XYZ file of N, CA and C in Angstrom:
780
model
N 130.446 -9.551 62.905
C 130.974 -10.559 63.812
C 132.292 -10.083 64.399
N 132.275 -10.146 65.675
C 133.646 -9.704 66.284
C 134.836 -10.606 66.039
N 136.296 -10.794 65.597
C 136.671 -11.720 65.521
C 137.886 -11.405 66.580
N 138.267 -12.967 67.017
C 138.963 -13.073 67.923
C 140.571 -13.219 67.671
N 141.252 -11.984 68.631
C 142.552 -12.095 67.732
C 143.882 -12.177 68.999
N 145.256 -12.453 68.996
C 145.474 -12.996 69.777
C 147.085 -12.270 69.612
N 147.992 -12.141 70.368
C 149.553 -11.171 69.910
C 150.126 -12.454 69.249
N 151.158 -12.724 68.051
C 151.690 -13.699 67.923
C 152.892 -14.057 68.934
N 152.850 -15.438 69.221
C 154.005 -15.483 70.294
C 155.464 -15.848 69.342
N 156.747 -15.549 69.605
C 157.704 -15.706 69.164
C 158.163 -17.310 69.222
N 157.315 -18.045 69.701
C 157.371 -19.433 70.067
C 157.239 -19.968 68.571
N 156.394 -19.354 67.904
C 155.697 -19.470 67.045
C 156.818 -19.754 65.858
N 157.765 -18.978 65.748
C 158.882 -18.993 64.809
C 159.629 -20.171 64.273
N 160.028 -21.968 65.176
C 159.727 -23.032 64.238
C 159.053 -23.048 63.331
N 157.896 -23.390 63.954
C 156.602 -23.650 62.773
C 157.287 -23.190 61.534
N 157.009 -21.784 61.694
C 156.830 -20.844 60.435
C 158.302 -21.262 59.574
N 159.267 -21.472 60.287
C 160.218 -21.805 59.013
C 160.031 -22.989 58.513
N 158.848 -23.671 58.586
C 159.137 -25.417 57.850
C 158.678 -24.441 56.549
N 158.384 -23.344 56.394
C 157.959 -22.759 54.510
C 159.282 -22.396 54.218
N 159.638 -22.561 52.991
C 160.856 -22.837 52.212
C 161.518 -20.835 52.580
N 160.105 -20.630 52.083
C 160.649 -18.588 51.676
C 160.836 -18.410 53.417
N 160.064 -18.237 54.042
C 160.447 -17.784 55.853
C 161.644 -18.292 56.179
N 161.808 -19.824 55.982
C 163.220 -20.018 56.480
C 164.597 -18.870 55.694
N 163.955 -19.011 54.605
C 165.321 -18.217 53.446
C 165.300 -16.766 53.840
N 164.269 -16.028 54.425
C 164.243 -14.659 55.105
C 165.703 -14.510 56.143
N 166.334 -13.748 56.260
C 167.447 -13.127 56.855
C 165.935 -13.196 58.568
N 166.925 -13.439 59.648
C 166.015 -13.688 61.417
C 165.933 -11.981 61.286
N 166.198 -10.996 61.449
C 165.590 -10.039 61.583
C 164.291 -9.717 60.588
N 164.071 -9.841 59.652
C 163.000 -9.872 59.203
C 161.881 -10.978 59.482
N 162.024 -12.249 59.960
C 161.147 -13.283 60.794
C 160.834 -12.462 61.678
N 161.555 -12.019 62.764
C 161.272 -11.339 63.585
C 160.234 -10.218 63.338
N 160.212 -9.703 62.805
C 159.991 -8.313 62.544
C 158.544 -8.563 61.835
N 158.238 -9.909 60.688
C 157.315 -9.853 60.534
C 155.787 -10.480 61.805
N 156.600 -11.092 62.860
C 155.705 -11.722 63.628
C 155.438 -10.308 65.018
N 156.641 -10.237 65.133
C 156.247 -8.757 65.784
C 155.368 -8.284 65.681
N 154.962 -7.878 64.495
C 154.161 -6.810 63.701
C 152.640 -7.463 63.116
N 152.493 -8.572 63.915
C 151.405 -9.575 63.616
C 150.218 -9.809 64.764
N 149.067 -10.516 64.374
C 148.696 -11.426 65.139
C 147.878 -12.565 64.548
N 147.716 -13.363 65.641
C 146.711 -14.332 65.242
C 144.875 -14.051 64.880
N 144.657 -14.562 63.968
C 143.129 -14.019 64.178
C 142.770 -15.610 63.600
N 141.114 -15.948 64.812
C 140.907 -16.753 64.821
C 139.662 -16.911 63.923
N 139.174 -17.721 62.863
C 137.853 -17.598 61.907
C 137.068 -18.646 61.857
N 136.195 -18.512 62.318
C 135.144 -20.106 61.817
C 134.948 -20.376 60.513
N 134.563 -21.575 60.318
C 134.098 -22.133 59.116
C 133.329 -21.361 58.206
N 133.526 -20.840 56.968
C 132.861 -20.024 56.090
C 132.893 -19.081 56.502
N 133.625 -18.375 57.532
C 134.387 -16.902 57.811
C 135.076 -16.367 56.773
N 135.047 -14.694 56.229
C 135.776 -14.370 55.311
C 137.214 -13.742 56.091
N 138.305 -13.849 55.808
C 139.346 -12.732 56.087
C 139.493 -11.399 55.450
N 138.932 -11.419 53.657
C 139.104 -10.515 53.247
C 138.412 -10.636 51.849
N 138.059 -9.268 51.329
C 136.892 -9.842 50.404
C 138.108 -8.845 49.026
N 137.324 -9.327 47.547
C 138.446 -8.511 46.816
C 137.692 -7.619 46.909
N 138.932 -6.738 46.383
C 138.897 -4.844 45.970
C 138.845 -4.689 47.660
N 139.272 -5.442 48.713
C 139.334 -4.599 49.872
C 140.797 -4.070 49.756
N 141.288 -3.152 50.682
C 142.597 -3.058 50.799
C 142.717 -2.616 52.055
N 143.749 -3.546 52.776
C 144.025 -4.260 54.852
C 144.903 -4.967 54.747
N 145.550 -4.979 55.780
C 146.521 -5.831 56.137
C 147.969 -6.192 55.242
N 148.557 -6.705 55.832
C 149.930 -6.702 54.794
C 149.755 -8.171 54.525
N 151.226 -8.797 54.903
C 151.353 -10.313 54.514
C 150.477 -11.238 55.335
N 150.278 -12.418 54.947
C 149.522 -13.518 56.003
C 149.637 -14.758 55.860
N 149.557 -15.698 56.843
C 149.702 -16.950 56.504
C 149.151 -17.812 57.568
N 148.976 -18.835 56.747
C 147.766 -19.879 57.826
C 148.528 -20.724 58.774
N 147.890 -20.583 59.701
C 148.838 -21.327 61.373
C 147.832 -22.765 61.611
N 146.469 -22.482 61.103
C 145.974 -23.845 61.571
C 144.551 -23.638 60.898
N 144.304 -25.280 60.166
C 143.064 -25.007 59.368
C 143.360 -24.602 57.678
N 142.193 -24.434 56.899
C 142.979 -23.921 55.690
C 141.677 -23.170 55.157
N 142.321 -22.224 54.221
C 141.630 -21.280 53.501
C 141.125 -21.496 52.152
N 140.234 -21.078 51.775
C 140.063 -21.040 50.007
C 140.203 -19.513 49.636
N 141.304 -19.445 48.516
C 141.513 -18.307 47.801
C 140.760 -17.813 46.224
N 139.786 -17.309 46.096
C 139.420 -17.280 44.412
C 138.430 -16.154 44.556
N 137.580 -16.132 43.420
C 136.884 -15.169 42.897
C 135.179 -15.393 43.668
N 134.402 -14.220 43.686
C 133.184 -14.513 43.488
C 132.458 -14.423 42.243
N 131.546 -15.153 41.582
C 130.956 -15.547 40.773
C 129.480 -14.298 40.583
N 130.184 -13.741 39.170
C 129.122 -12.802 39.436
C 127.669 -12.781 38.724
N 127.512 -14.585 38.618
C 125.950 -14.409 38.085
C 125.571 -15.616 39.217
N 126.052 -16.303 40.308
C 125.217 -16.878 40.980
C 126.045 -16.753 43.035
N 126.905 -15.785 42.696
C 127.342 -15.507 43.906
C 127.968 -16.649 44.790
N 128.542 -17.814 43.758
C 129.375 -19.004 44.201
C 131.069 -18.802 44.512
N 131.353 -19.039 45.345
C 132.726 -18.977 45.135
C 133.859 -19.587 44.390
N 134.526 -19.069 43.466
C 134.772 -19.731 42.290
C 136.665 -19.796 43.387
N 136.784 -21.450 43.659
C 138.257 -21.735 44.357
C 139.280 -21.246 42.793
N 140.184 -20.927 43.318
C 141.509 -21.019 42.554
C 142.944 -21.784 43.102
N 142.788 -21.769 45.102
C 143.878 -22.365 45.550
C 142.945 -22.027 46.926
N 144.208 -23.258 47.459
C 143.514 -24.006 48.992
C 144.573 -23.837 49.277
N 144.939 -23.145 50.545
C 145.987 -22.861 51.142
C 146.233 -23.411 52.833
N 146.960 -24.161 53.156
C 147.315 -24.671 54.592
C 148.485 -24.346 55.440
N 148.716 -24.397 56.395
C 149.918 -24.134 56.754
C 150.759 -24.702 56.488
N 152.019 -23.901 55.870
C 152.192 -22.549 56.820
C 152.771 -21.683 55.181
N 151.502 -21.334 54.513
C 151.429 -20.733 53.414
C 151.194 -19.473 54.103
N 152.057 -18.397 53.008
C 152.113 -17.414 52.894
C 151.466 -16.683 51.827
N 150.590 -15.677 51.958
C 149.943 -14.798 50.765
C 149.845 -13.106 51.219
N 149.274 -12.071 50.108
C 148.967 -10.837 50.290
C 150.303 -10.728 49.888
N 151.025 -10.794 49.088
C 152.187 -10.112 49.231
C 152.365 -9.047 47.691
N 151.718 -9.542 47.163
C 150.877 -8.289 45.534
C 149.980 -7.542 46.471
N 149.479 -7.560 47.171
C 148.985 -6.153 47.369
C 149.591 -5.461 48.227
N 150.730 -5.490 48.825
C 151.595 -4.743 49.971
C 152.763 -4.313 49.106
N 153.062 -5.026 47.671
C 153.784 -4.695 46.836
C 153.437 -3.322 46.051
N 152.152 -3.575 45.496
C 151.401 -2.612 44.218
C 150.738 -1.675 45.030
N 150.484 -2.108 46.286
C 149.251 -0.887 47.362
C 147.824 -0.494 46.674
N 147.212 -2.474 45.754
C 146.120 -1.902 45.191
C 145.333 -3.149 45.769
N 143.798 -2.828 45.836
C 143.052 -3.880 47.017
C 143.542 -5.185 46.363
N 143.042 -6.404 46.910
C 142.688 -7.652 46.929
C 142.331 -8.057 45.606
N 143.119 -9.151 44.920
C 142.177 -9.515 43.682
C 141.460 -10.709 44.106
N 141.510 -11.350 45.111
C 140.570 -12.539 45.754
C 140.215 -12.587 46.779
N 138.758 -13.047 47.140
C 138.705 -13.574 48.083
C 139.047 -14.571 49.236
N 138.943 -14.621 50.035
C 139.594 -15.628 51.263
C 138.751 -15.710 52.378
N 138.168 -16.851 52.289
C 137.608 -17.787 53.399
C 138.103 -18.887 53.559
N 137.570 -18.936 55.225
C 138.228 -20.138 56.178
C 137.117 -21.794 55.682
N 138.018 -22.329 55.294
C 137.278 -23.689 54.722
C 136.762 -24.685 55.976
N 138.072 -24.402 57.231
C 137.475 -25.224 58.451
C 137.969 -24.169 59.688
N 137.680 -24.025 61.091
C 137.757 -23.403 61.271
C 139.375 -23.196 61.620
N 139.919 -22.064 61.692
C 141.258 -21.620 60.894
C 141.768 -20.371 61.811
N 143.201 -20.489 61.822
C 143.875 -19.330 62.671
C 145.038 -18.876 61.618
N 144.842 -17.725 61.483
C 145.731 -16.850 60.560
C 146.472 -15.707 60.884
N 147.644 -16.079 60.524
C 148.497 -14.842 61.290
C 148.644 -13.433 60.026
N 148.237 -12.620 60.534
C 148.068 -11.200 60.140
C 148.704 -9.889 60.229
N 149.840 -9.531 59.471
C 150.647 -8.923 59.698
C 150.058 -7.067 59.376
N 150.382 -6.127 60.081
C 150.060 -4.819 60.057
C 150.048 -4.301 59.067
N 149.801 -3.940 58.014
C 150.770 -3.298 56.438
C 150.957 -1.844 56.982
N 150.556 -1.079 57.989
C 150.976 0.267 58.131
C 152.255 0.109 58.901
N 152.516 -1.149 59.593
C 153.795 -0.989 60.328
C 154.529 -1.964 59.916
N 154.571 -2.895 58.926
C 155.444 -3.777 58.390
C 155.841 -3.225 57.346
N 155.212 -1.944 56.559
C 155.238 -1.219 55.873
C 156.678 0.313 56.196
N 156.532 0.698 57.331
C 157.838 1.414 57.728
C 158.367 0.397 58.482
N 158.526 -0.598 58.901
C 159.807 -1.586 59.101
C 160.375 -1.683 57.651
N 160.172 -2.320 56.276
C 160.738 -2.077 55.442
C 161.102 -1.262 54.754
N 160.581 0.375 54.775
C 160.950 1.286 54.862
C 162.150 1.701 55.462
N 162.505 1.449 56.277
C 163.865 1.507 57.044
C 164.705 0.525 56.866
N 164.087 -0.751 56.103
C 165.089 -2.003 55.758
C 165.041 -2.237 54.796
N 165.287 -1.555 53.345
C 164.606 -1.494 52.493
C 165.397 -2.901 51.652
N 166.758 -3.077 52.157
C 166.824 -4.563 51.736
C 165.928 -5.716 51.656
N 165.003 -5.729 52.674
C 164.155 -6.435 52.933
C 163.013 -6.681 51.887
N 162.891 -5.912 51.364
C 161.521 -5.951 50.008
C 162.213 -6.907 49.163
N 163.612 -7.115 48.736
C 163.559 -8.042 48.083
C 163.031 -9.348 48.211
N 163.076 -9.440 50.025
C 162.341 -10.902 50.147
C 161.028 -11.167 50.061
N 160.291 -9.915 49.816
C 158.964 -9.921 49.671
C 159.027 -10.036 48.479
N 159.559 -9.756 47.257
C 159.357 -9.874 45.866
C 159.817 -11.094 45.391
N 160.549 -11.972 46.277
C 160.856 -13.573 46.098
C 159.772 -14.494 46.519
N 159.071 -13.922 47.281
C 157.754 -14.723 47.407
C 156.698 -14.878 46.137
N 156.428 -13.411 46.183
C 156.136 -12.812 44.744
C 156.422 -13.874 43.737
N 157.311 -13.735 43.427
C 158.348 -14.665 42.303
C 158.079 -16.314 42.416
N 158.064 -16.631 43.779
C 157.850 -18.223 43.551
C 156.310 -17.680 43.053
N 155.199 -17.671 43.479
C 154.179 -17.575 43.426
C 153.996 -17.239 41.605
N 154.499 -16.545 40.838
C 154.500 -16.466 39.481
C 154.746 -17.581 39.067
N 156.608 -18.318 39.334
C 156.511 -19.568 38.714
C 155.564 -20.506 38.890
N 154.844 -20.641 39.596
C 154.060 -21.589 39.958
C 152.924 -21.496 39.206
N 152.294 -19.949 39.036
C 151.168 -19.890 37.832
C 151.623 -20.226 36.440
N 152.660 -20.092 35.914
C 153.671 -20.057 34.609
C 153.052 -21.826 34.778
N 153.682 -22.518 35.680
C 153.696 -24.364 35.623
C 152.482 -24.524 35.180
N 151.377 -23.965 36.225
C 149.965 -24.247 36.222
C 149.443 -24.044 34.627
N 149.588 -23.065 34.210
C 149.221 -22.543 32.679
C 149.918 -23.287 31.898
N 150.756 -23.774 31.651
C 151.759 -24.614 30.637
C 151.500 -26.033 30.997
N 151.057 -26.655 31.860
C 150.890 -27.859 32.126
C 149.235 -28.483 31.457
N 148.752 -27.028 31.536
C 146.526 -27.250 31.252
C 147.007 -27.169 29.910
N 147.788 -26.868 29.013
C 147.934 -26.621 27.847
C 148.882 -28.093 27.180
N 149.795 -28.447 27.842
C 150.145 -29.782 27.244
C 150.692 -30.659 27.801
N 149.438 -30.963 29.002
C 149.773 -32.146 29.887
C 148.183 -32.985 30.215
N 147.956 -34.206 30.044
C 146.802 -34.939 29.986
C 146.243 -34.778 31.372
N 145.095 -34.638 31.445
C 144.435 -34.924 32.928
C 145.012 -35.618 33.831
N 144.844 -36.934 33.611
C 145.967 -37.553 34.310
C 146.759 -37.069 35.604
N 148.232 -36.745 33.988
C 149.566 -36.225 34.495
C 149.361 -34.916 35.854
N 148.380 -33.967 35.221
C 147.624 -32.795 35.618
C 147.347 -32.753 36.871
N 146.421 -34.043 37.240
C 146.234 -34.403 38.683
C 146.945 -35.062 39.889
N 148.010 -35.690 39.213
C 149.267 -36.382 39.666
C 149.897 -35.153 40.529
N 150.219 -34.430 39.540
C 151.021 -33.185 39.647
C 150.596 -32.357 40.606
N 149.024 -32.337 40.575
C 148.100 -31.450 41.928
C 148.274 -32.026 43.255
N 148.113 -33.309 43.093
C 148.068 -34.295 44.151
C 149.659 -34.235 45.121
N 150.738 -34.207 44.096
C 151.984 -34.003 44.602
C 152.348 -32.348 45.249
N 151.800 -31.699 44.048
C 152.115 -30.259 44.965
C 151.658 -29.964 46.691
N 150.349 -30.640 46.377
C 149.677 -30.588 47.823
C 150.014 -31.038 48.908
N 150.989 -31.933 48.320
C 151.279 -32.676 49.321
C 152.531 -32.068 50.167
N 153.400 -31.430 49.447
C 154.032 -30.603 49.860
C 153.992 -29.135 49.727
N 152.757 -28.794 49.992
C 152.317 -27.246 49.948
C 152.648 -26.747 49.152
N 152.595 -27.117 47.610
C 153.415 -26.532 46.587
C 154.596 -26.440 45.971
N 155.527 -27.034 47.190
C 156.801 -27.231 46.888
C 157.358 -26.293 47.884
N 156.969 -25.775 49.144
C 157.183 -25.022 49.863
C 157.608 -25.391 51.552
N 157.438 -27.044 51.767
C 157.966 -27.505 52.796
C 159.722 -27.557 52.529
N 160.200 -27.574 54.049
C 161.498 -27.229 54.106
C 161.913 -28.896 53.872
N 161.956 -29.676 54.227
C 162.501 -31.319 54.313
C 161.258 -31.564 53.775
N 161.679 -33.076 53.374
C 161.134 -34.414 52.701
C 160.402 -35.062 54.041
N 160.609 -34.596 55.134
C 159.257 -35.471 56.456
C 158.170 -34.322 56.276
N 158.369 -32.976 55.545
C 157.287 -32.858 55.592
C 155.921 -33.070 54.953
N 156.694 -33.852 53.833
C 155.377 -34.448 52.975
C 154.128 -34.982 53.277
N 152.862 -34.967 53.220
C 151.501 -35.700 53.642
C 151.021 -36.227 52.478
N 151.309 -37.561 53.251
C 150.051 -38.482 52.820
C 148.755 -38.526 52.757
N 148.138 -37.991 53.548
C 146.823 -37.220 53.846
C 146.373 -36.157 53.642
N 145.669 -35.943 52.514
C 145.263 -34.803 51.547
C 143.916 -34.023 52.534
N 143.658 -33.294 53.271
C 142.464 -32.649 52.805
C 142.054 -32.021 51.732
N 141.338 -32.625 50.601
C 141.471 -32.129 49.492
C 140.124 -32.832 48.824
N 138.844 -31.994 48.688
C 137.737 -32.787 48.724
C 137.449 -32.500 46.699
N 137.005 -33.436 46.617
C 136.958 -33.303 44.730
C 136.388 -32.432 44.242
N 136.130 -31.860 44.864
C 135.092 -31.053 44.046
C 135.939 -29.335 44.165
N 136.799 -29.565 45.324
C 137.994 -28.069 45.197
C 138.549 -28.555 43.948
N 138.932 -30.319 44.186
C 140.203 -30.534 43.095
C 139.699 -30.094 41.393
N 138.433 -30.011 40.926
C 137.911 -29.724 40.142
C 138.000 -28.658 39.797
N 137.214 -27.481 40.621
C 137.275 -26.085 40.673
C 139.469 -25.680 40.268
N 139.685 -26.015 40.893
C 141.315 -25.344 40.727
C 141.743 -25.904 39.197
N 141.042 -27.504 38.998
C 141.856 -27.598 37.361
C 141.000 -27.345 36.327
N 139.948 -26.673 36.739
C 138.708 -26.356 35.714
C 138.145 -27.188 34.740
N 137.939 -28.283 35.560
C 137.029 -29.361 34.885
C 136.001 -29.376 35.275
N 134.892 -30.310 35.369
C 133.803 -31.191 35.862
C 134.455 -31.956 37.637
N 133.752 -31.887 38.296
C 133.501 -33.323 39.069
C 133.340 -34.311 39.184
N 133.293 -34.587 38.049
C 132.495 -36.007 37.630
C 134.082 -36.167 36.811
N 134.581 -35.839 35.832
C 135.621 -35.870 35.514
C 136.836 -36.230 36.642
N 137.022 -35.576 37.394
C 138.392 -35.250 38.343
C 138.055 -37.144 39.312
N 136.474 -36.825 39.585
C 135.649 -38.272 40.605
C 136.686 -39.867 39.370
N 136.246 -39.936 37.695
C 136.712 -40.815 37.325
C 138.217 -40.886 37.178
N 138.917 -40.008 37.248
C 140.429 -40.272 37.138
C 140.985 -40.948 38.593
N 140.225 -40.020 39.420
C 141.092 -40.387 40.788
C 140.567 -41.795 41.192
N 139.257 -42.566 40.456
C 138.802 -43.728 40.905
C 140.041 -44.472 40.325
N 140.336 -44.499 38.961
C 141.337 -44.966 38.077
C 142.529 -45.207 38.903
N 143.004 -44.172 39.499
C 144.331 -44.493 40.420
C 143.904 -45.184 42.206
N 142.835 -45.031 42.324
C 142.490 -46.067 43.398
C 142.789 -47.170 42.793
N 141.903 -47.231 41.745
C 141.901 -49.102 41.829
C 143.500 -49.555 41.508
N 144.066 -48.646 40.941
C 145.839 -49.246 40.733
C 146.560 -49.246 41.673
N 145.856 -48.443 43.135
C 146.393 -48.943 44.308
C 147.222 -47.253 44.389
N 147.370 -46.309 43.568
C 147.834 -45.332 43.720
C 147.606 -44.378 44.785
N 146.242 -44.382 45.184
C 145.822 -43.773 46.352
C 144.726 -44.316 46.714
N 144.252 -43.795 48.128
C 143.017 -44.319 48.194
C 142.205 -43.206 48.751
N 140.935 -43.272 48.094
C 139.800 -42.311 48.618
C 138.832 -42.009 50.401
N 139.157 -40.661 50.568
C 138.021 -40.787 51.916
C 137.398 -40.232 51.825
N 136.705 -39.762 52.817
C 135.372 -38.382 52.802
C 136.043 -37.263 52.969
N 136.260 -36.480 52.014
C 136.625 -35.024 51.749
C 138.757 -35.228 52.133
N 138.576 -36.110 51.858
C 140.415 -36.614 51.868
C 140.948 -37.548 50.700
N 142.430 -37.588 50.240
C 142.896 -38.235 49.714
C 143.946 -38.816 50.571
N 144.062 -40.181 50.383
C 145.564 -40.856 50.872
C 146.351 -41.282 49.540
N 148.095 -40.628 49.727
C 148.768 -41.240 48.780
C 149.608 -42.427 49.468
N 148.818 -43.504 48.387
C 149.257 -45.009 49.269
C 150.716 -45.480 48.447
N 151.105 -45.381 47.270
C 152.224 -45.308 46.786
C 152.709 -44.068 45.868
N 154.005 -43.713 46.803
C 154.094 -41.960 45.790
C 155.396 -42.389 44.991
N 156.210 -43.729 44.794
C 156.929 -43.774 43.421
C 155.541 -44.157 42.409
N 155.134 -44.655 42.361
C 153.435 -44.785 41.524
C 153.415 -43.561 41.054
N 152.698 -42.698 42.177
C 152.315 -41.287 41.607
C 153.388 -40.566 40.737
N 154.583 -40.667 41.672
C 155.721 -39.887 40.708
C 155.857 -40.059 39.068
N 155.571 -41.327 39.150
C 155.962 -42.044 37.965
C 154.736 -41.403 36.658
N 153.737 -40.666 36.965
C 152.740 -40.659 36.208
C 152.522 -38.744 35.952
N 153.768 -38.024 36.722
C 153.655 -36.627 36.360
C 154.736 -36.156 35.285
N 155.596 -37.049 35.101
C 156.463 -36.632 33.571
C 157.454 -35.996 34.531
N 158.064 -35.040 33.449
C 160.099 -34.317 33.713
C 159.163 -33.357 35.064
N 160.082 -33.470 36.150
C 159.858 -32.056 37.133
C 161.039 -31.962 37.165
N 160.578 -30.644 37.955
C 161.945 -29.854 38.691
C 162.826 -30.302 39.480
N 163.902 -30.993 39.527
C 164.746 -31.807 40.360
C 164.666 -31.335 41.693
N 164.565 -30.424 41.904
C 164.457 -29.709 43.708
C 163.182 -30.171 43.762
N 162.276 -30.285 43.536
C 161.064 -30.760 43.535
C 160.916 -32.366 44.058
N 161.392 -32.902 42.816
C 162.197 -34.435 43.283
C 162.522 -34.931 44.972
N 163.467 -33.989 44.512
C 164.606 -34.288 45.762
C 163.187 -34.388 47.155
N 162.521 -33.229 46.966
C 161.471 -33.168 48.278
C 160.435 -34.181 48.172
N 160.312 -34.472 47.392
C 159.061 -36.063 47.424
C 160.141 -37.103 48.274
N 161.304 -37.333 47.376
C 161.684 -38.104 47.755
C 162.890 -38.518 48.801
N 163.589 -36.959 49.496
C 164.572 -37.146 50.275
C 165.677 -37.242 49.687
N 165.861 -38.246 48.333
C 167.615 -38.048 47.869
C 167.834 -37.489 46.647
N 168.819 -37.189 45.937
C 168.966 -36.536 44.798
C 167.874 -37.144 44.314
N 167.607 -36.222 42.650
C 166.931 -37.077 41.940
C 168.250 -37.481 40.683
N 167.649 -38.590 39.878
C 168.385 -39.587 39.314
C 168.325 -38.608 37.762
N 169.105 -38.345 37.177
C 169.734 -38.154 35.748
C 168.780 -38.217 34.986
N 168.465 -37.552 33.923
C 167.734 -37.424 32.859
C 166.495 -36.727 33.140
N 165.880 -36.562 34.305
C 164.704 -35.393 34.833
C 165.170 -34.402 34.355
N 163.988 -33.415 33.541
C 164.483 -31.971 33.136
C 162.895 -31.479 33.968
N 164.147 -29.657 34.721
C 163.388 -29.176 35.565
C 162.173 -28.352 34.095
N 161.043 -28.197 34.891
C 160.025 -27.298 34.132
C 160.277 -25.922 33.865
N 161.680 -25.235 35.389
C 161.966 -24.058 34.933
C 163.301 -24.077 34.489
């Protein structure tokens, strides 16, 4: 399939800083990574990149969203690990280590992804070699975040578990720049939400009915709405006060202990 790809325009550069790490990038390196980019456009169940390939440098989704995970090697299912939307950033372990892909990535709806060169974003940091540190801070959030994920399946109730999913998502992980960028409106269909916390469907289907009927959210077709998020807050335990602060816009209040 030919895919359709497009120069990134420098217009483009708002957007991209509502993500916490792009804004925190020094403007010559924004620059430099969109330069060195483009858009590529994917239909629905389009792959970008399969594992053990090795292409492209950094990337991140401009419109639409992706599923990131494994293929399944006794029924050829795609096993999700993370759902990624804009204006998420990934690939940045393999432009680090220079070893293929450990996941796959397909377009869940149809989806525009900006695609950066790795042979020439590759001698831009070469010559800026300050610059890799900001690639290894991406890196770095992206660890803490597996560290939470693993320590939370280990001693935090379903529940709390899904609270916690429901909130990350809502702010891309914790990766929007302000508190307007929070959504209420999940694309987030149960059966991903399952796959990512490695339960059942039927499991993830009765909890989230549980917080409907308490008025916590309410259910759509392949969507969640969060109809009260002090509710939700109230049901994920100690977070990270910067975390806080972005649900809710003002400090958070005394006695929250962060997870890191």
């Amino acid at each position: 399939m030919h895919r359709r790809s497009e120069a990134t325009p420098l217009n483009l550069l708002p957007a991209l800083r509502t993500h916490v790490w792009f804004a925190s990038c020094p403007e010559d390196f924004q620059v430099a990574l969109v330069e060195r980019s483009s858009l590529l456009h994917l239909s629905a169940g389009e792959t970008l990149f399969k594992s053990d390939e090795f292409r492209d440098g950094l990337s991140c989704v401009v419109a639409g969203a992706l599923k990131l995970g494994s293929m399944s090697p006794h029924d050829g299912t795609h096993r999700l690990t993370l759902y990624v939307e804009p204006y998420h950033w990934f690939g940045e372990i393999s432009l680090i280590d220079r070893l293929p892909r450990a996941m796959l990535a397909v377009a869940d709806t149809p989806s525009t992804v900006l695609v950066t060169s790795r042979v020439q974003l590759e001698a831009w940091l070469d010559e800026h070699p300050q610059h890799w540190r900001d690639v290894a801070r991406l890196a770095g959030s992206k660890l803490r975040l597996m560290t939470v994920a693993l320590e939370d399946s280990a001693s935090l109730s379903l529940h709390q578990r899904l609270a916690r999913r429901l909130l990350f998502s809502a702010v891309n992980f914790g990766q929007v720049v302000a508190p307007s960028g929070l959504r209420r409106h999940l694309r987030l269909p149960q059966e991903y939400l399952a796959q990512m916390m490695g339960v059942s469907r039927q499991t993830v289907n009765k909890a989230l009915r549980d917080m409907e009927r308490e008025r916590v959210i309410a259910l759509h077709y392949a969507e969640i709405e969060i109809l009260d998020l002090d509710a939700l807050l109230a049901r994920v335990g100690a977070i990270d006060p910067n975390l806080m602060q972005m649900f809710t816009g003002v400090a958070p209040a005394g006695g929250l202990q962060p997870l890191r």
